[in-house]
PDB file of C-alpha atoms and ligand atoms in Angstrom:
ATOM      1  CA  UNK A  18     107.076  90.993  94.905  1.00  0.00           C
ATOM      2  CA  UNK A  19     103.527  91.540  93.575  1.00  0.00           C
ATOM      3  CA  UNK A  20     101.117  88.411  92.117  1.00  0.00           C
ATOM      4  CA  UNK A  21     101.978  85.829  95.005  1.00  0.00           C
ATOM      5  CA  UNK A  22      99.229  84.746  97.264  1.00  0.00           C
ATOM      6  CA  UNK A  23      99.284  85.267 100.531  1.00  0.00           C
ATOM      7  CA  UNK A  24      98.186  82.531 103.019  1.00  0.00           C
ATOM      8  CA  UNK A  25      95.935  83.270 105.988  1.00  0.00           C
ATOM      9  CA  UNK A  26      97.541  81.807 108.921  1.00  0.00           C
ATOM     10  CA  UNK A  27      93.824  82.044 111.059  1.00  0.00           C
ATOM     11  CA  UNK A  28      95.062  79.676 113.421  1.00  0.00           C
ATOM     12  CA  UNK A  29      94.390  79.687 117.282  1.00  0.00           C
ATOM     13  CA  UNK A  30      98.115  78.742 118.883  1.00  0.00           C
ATOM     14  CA  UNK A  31     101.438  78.894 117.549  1.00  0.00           C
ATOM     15  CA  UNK A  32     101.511  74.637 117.687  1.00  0.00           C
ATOM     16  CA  UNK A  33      98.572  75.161 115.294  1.00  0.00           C
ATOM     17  CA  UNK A  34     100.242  77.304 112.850  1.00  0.00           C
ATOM     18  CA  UNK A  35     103.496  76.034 113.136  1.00  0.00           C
ATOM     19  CA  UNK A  36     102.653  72.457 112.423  1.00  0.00           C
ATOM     20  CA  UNK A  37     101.230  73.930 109.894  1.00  0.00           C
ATOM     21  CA  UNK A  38     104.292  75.828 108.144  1.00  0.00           C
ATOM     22  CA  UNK A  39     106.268  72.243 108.552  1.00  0.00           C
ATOM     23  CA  UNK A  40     104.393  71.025 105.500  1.00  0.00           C
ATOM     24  CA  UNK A  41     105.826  73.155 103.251  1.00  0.00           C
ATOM     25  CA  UNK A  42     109.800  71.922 102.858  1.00  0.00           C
ATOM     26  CA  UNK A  43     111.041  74.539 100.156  1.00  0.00           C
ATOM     27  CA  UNK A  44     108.350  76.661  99.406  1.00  0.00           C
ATOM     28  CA  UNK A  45     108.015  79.565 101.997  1.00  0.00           C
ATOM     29  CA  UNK A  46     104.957  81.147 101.334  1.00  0.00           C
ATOM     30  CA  UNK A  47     103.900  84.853 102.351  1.00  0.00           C
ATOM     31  CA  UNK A  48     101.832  84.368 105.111  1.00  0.00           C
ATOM     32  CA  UNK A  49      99.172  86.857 106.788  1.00  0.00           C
ATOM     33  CA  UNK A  50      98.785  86.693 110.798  1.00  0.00           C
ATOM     34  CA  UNK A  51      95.985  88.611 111.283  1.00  0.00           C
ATOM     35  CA  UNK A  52      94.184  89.060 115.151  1.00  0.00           C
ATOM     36  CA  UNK A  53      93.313  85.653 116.690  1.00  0.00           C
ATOM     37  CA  UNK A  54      97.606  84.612 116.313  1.00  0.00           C
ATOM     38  CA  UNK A  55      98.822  87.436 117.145  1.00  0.00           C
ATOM     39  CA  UNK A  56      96.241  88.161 120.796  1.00  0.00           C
ATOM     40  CA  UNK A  57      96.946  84.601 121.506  1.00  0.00           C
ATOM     41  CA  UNK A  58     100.936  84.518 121.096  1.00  0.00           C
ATOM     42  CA  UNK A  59     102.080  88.162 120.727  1.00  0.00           C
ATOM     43  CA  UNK A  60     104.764  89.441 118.608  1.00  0.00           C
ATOM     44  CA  UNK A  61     107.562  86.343 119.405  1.00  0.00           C
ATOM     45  CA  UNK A  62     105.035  84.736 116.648  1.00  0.00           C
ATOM     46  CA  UNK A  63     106.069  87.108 114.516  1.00  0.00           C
ATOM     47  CA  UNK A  64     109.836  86.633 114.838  1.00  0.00           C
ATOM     48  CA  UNK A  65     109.718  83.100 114.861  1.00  0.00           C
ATOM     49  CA  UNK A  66     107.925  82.960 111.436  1.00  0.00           C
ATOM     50  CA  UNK A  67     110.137  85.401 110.078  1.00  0.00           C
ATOM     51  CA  UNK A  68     113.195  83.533 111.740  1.00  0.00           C
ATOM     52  CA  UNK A  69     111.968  80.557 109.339  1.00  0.00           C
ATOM     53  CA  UNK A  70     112.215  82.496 105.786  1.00  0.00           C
ATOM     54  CA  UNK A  71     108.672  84.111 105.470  1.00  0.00           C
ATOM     55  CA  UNK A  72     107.149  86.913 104.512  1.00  0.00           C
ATOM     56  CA  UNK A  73     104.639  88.368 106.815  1.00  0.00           C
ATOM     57  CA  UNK A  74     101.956  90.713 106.239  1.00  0.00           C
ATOM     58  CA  UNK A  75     100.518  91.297 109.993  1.00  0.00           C
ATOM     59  CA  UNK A  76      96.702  91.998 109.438  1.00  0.00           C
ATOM     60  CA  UNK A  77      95.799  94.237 112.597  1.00  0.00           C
ATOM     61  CA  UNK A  78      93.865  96.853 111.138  1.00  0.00           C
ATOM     62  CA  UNK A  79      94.924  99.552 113.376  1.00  0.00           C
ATOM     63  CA  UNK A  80      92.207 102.539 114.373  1.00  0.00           C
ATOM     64  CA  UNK A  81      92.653 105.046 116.942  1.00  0.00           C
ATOM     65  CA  UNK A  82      94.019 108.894 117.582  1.00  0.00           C
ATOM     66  CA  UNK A  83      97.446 109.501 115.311  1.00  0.00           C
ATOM     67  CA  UNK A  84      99.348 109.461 117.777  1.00  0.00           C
ATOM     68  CA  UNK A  85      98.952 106.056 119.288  1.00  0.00           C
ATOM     69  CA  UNK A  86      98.743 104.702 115.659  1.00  0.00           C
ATOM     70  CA  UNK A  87     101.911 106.361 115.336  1.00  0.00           C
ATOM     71  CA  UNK A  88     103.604 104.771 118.290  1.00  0.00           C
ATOM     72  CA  UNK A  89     102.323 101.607 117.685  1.00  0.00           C
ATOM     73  CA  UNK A  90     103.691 101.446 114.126  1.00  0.00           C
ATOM     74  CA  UNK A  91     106.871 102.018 115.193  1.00  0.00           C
ATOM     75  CA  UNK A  92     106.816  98.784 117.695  1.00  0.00           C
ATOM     76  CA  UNK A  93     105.541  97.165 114.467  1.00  0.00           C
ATOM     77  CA  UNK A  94     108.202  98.728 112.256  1.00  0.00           C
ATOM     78  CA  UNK A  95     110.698  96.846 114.771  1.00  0.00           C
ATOM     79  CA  UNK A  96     109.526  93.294 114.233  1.00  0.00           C
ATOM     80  CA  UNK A  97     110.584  92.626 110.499  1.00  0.00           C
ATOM     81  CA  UNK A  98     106.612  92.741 108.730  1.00  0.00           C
ATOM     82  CA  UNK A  99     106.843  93.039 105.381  1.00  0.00           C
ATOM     83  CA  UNK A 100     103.035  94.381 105.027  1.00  0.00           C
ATOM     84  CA  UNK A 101     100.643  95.855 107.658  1.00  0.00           C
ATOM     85  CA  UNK A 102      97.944  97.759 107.706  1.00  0.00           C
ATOM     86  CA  UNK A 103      95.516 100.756 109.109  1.00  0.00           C
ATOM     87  CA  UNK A 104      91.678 101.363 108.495  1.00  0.00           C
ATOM     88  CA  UNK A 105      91.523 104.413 105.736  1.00  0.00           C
ATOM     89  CA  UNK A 106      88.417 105.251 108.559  1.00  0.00           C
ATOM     90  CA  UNK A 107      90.743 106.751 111.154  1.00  0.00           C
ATOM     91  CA  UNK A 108      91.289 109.741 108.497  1.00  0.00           C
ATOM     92  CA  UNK A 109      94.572 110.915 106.008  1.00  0.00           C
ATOM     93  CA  UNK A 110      96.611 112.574 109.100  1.00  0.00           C
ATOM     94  CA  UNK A 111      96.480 108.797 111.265  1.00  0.00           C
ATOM     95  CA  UNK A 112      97.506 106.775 107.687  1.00  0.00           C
ATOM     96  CA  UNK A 113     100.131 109.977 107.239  1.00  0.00           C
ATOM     97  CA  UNK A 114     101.045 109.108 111.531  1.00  0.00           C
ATOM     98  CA  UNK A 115     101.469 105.645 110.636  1.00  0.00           C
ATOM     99  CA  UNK A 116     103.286 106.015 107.884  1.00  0.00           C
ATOM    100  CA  UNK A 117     105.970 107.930 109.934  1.00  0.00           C
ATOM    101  CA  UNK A 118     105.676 105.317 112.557  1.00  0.00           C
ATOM    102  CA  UNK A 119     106.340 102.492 110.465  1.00  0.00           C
ATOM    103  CA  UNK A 120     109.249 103.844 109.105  1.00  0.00           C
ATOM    104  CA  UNK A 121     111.038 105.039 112.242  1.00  0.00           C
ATOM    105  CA  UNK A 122     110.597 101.397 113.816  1.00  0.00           C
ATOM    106  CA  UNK A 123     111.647  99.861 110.166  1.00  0.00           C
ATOM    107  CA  UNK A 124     115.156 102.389 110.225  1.00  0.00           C
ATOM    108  CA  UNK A 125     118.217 100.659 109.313  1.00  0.00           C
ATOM    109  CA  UNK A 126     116.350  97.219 107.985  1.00  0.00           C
ATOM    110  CA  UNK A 127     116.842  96.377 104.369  1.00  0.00           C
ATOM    111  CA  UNK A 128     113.796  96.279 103.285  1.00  0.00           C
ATOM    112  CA  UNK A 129     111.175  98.265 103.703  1.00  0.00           C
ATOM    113  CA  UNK A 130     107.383  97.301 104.981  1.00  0.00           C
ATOM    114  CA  UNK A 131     104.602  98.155 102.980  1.00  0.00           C
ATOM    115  CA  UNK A 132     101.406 100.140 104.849  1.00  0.00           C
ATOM    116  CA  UNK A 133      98.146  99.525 103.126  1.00  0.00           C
ATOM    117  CA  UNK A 134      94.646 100.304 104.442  1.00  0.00           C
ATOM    118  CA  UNK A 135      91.075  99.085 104.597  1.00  0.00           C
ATOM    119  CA  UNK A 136      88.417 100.754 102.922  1.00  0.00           C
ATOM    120  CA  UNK A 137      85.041  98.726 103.607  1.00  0.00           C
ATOM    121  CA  UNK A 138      85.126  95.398 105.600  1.00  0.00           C
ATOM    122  CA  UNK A 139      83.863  92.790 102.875  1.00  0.00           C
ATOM    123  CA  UNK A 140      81.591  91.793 105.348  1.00  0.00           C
ATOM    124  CA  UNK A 141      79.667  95.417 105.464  1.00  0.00           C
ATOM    125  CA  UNK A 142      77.136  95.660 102.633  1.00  0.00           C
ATOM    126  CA  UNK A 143      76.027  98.908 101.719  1.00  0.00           C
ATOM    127  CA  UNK A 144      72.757  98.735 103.837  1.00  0.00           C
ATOM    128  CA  UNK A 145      75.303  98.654 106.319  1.00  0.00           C
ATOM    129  CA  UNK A 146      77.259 100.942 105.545  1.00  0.00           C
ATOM    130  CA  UNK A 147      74.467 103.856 104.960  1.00  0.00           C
ATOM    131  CA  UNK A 148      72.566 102.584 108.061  1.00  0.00           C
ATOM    132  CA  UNK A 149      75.206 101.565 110.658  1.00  0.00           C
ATOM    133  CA  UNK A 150      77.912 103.428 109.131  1.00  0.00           C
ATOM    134  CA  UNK A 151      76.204 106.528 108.613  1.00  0.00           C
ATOM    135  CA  UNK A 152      77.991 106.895 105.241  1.00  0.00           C
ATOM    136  CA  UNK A 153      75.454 107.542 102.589  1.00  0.00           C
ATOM    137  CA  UNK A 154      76.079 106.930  99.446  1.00  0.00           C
ATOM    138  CA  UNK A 155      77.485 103.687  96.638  1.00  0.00           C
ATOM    139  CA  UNK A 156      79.719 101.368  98.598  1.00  0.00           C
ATOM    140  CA  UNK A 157      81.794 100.962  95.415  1.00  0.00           C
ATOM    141  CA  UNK A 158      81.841 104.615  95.201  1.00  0.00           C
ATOM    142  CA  UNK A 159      83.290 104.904  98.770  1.00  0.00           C
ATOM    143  CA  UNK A 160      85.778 102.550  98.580  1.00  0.00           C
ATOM    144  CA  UNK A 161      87.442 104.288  95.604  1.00  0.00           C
ATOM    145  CA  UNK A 162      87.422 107.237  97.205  1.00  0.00           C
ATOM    146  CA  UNK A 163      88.962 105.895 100.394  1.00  0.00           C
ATOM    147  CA  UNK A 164      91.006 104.082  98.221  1.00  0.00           C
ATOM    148  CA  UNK A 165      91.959 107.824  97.002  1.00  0.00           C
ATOM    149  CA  UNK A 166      92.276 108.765 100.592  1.00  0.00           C
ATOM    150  CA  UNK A 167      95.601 106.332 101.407  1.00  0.00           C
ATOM    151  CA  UNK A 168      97.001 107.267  97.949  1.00  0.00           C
ATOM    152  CA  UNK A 169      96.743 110.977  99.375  1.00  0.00           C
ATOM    153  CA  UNK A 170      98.697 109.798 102.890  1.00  0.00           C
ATOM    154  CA  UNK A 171     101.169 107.796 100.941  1.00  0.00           C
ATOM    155  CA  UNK A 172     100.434 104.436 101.466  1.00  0.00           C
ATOM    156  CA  UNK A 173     101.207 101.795  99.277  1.00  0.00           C
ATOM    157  CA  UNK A 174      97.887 100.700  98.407  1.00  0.00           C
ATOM    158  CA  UNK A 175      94.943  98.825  99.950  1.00  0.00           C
ATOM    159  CA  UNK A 176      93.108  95.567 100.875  1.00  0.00           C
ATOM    160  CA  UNK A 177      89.599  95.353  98.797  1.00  0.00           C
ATOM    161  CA  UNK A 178      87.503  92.619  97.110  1.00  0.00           C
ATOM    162  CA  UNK A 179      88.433  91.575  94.254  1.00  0.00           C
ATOM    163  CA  UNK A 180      85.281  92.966  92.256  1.00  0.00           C
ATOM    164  CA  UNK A 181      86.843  96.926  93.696  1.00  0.00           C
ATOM    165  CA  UNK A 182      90.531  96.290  92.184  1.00  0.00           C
ATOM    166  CA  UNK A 183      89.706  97.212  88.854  1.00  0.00           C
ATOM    167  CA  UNK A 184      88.105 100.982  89.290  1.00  0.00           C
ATOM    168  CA  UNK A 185      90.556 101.366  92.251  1.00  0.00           C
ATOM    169  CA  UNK A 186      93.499 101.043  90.054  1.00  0.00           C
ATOM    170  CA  UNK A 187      91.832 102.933  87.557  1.00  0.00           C
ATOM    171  CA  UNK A 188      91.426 105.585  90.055  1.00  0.00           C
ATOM    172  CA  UNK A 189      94.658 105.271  91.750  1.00  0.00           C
ATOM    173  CA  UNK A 190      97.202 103.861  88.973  1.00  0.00           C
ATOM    174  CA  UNK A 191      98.834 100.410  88.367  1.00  0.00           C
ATOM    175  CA  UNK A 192     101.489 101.029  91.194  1.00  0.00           C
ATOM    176  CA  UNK A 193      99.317 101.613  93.676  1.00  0.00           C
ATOM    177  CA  UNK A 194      98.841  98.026  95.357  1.00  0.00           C
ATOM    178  CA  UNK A 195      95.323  95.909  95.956  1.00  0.00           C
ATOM    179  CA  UNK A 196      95.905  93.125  97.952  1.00  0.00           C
ATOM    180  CA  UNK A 197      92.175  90.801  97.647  1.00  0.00           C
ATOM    181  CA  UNK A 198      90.739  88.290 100.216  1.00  0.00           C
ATOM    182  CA  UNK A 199      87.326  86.292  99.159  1.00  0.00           C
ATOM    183  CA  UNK A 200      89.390  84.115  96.818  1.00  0.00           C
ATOM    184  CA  UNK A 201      88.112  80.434  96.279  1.00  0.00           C
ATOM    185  CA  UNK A 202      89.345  77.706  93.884  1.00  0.00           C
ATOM    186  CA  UNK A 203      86.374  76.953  90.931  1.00  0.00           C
ATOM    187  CA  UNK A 204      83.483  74.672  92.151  1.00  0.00           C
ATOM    188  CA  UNK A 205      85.255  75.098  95.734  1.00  0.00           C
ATOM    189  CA  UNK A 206      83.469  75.809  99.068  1.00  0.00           C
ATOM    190  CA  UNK A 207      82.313  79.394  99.429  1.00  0.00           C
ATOM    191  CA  UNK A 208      82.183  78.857 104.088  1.00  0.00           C
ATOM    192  CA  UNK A 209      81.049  82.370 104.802  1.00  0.00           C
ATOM    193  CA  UNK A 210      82.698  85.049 102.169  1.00  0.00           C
ATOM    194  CA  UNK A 211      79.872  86.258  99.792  1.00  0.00           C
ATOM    195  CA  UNK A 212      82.145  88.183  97.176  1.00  0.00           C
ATOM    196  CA  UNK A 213      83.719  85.987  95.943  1.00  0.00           C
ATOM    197  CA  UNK A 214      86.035  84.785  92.269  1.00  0.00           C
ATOM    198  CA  UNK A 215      89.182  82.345  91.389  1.00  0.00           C
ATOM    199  CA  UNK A 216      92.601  83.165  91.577  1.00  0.00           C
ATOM    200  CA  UNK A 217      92.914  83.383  87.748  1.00  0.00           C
ATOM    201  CA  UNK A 218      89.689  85.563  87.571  1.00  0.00           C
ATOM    202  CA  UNK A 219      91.383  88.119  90.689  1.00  0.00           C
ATOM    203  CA  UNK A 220      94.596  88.291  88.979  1.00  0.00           C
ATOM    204  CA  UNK A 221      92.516  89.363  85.651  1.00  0.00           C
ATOM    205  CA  UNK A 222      90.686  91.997  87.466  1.00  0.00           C
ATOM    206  CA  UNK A 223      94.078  93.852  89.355  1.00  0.00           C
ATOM    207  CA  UNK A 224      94.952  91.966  92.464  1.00  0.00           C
ATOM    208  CA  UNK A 225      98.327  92.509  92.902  1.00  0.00           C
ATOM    209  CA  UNK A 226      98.285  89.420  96.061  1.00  0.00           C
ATOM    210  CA  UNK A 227      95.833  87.304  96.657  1.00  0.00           C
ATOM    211  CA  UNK A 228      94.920  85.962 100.491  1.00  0.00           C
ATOM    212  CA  UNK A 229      93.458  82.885 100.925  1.00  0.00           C
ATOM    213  CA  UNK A 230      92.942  81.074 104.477  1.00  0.00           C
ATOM    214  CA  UNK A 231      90.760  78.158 104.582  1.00  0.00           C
ATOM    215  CA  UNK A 232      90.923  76.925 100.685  1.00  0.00           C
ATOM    216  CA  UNK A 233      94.533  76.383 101.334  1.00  0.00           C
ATOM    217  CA  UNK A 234      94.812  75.480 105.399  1.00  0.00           C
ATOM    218  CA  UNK A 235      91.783  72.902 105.230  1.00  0.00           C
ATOM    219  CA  UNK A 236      92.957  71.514 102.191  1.00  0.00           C
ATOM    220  CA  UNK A 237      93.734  68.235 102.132  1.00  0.00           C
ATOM    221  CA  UNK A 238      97.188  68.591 100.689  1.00  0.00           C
ATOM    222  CA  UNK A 239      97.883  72.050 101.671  1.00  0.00           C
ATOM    223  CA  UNK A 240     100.945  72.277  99.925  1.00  0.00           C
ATOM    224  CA  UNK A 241      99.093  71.301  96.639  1.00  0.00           C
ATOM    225  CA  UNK A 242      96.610  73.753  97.368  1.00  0.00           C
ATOM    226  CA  UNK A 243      99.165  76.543  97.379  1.00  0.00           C
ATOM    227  CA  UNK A 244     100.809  75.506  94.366  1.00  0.00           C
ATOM    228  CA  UNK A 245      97.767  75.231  92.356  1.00  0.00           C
ATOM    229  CA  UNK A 246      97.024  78.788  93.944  1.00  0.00           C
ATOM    230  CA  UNK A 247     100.121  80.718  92.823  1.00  0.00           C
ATOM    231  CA  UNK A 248      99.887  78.870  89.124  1.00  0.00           C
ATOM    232  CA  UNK A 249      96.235  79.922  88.740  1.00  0.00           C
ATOM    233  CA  UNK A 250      97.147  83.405  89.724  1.00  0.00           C
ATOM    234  CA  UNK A 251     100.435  83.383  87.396  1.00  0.00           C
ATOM    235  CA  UNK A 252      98.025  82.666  84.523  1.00  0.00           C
ATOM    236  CA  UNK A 253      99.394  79.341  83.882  1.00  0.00           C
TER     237      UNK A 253
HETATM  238  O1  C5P B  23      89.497  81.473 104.786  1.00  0.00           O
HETATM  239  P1  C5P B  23      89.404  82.661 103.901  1.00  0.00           P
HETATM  240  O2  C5P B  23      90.089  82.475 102.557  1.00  0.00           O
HETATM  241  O3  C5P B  23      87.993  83.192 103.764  1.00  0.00           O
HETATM  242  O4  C5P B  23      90.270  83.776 104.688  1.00  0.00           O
HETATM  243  C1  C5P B  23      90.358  85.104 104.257  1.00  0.00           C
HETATM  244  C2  C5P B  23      91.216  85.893 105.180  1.00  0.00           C
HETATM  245  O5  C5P B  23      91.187  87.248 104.781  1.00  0.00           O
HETATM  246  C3  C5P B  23      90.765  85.887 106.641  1.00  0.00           C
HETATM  247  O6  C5P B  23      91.963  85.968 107.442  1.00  0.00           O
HETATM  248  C4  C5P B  23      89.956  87.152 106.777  1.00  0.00           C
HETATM  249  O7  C5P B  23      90.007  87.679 108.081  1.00  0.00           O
HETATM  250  C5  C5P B  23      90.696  88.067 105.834  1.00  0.00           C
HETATM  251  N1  C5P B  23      89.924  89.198 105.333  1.00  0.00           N
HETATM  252  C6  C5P B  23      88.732  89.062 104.629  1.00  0.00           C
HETATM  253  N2  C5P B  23      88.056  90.182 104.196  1.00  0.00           N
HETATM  254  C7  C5P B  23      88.545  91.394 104.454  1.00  0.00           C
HETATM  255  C8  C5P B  23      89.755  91.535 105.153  1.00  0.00           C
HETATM  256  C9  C5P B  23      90.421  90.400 105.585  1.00  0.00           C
HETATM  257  O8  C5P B  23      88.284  87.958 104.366  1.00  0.00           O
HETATM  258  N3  C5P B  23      87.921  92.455 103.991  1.00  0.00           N
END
């Protein structure tokens, strides 16, 4: 369901994030296991989380030829994510590939994972993204355009800053999902993320889900954290 936020479990071992998760008693929050997790423990990290009531949006940015995006989907499809995602980079036929992989591995489940896609790393400026890149041009511009580009394959929507959800559902429609790192609590600690606004402020701009990692994890009630998280982003 849209407007929840979405914890980053950035944790280096399974203890780590599982000690973690034992804070929270009722609550099981939608949780994101992005790279570092999932290298150090593989996909029995996955299952076990699930196995404990969560929703997990695995954050592994997949890039490559179609065909092995396709094929990995479908391993992905298998383990039960309820989000995942693909970088809009590796062109419309690999998010179409994907799309078909996911699927196949998610056949027979009840419900169905979402795939959404990266447009620009929030960490690539435009200097960046014209110099290194090689993609000339407005970086808000681009995004909405790749942004256009997952529509196009089908996906269900896209990860972007905050600041891009507006003119990307404008572009793309209300359905069409923007799920927004860079999210910090007012007067909080900003650590390394430049573009950055509130939960409220994100929820008034078009995130659908917000993800926040160490505002919640390094809090020093964590399960406070969260709850003061979803009811800032619920408007209340
Ligand atoms: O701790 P913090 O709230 O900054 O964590 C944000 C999470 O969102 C991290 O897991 C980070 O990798 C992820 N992320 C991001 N920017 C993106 C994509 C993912 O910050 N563009």
């Amino acid at each position: 369901m849209a407007g929840e936020v979405i914890i980053a479990l950035d944790f280096p071992g399974k203890k780590e994030a599982l000690e973690f998760l034992d804070k929270f008693d009722d609550e099981k929050p939608f949780v994101k296991i992005g790279m570092e997790l999932f290298y150090a423990e593989g996909p029995d990290i996955v299952k076990e989380i699930k196995a404990r009531g969560h929703k997990i949006f695995l954050d592994l940015k997949l890039h490559d030829i179609p065909n092995t995006v396709k094929s990995a989907m479908t391993v992905l499809g298998g383990l039960d994510v309820d989000m995942t995602n693909v970088h809009v980079a590796g062109t419309k036929m690999m998010m179409e590939w994907a799309l078909e992989g996911l699927e196949k591995g998610a056949e027979g489940k009840a419900e169905k994972p979402l795939l959404i896609a990266v447009t620009q790393l929030t960490s690539t400026d435009e200097q960046r993204m014209n110099e290194d890149i090689l993609i000339p041009g407005k970086i808000d511009e681009v995004v909405v355009k790749y942004a256009e580009k997952a529509k196009e394959a089908g996906l269900a929507g896209v990860v972007c800053s905050p600041l891009e959800a507006g003119a990307i559902k404008q572009a793309c429609g209300d359905e069409f999902l923007t799920v927004t790192p860079g999210i910090r609590f007012g007067g909080a600690m900003i650590c390394d993320q430049s573009r950055i606004t509130t939960p409220a402020k994100a929820r008034g701009m078009g995130s659908d889900y917000i993800v926040m990692g160490r505002p919640i994890t390094q809090a020093q009630d964590p399960v406070e954290a969260y709850k003061r998280a979803m009811k800032e982003f619920a408007g209340e």
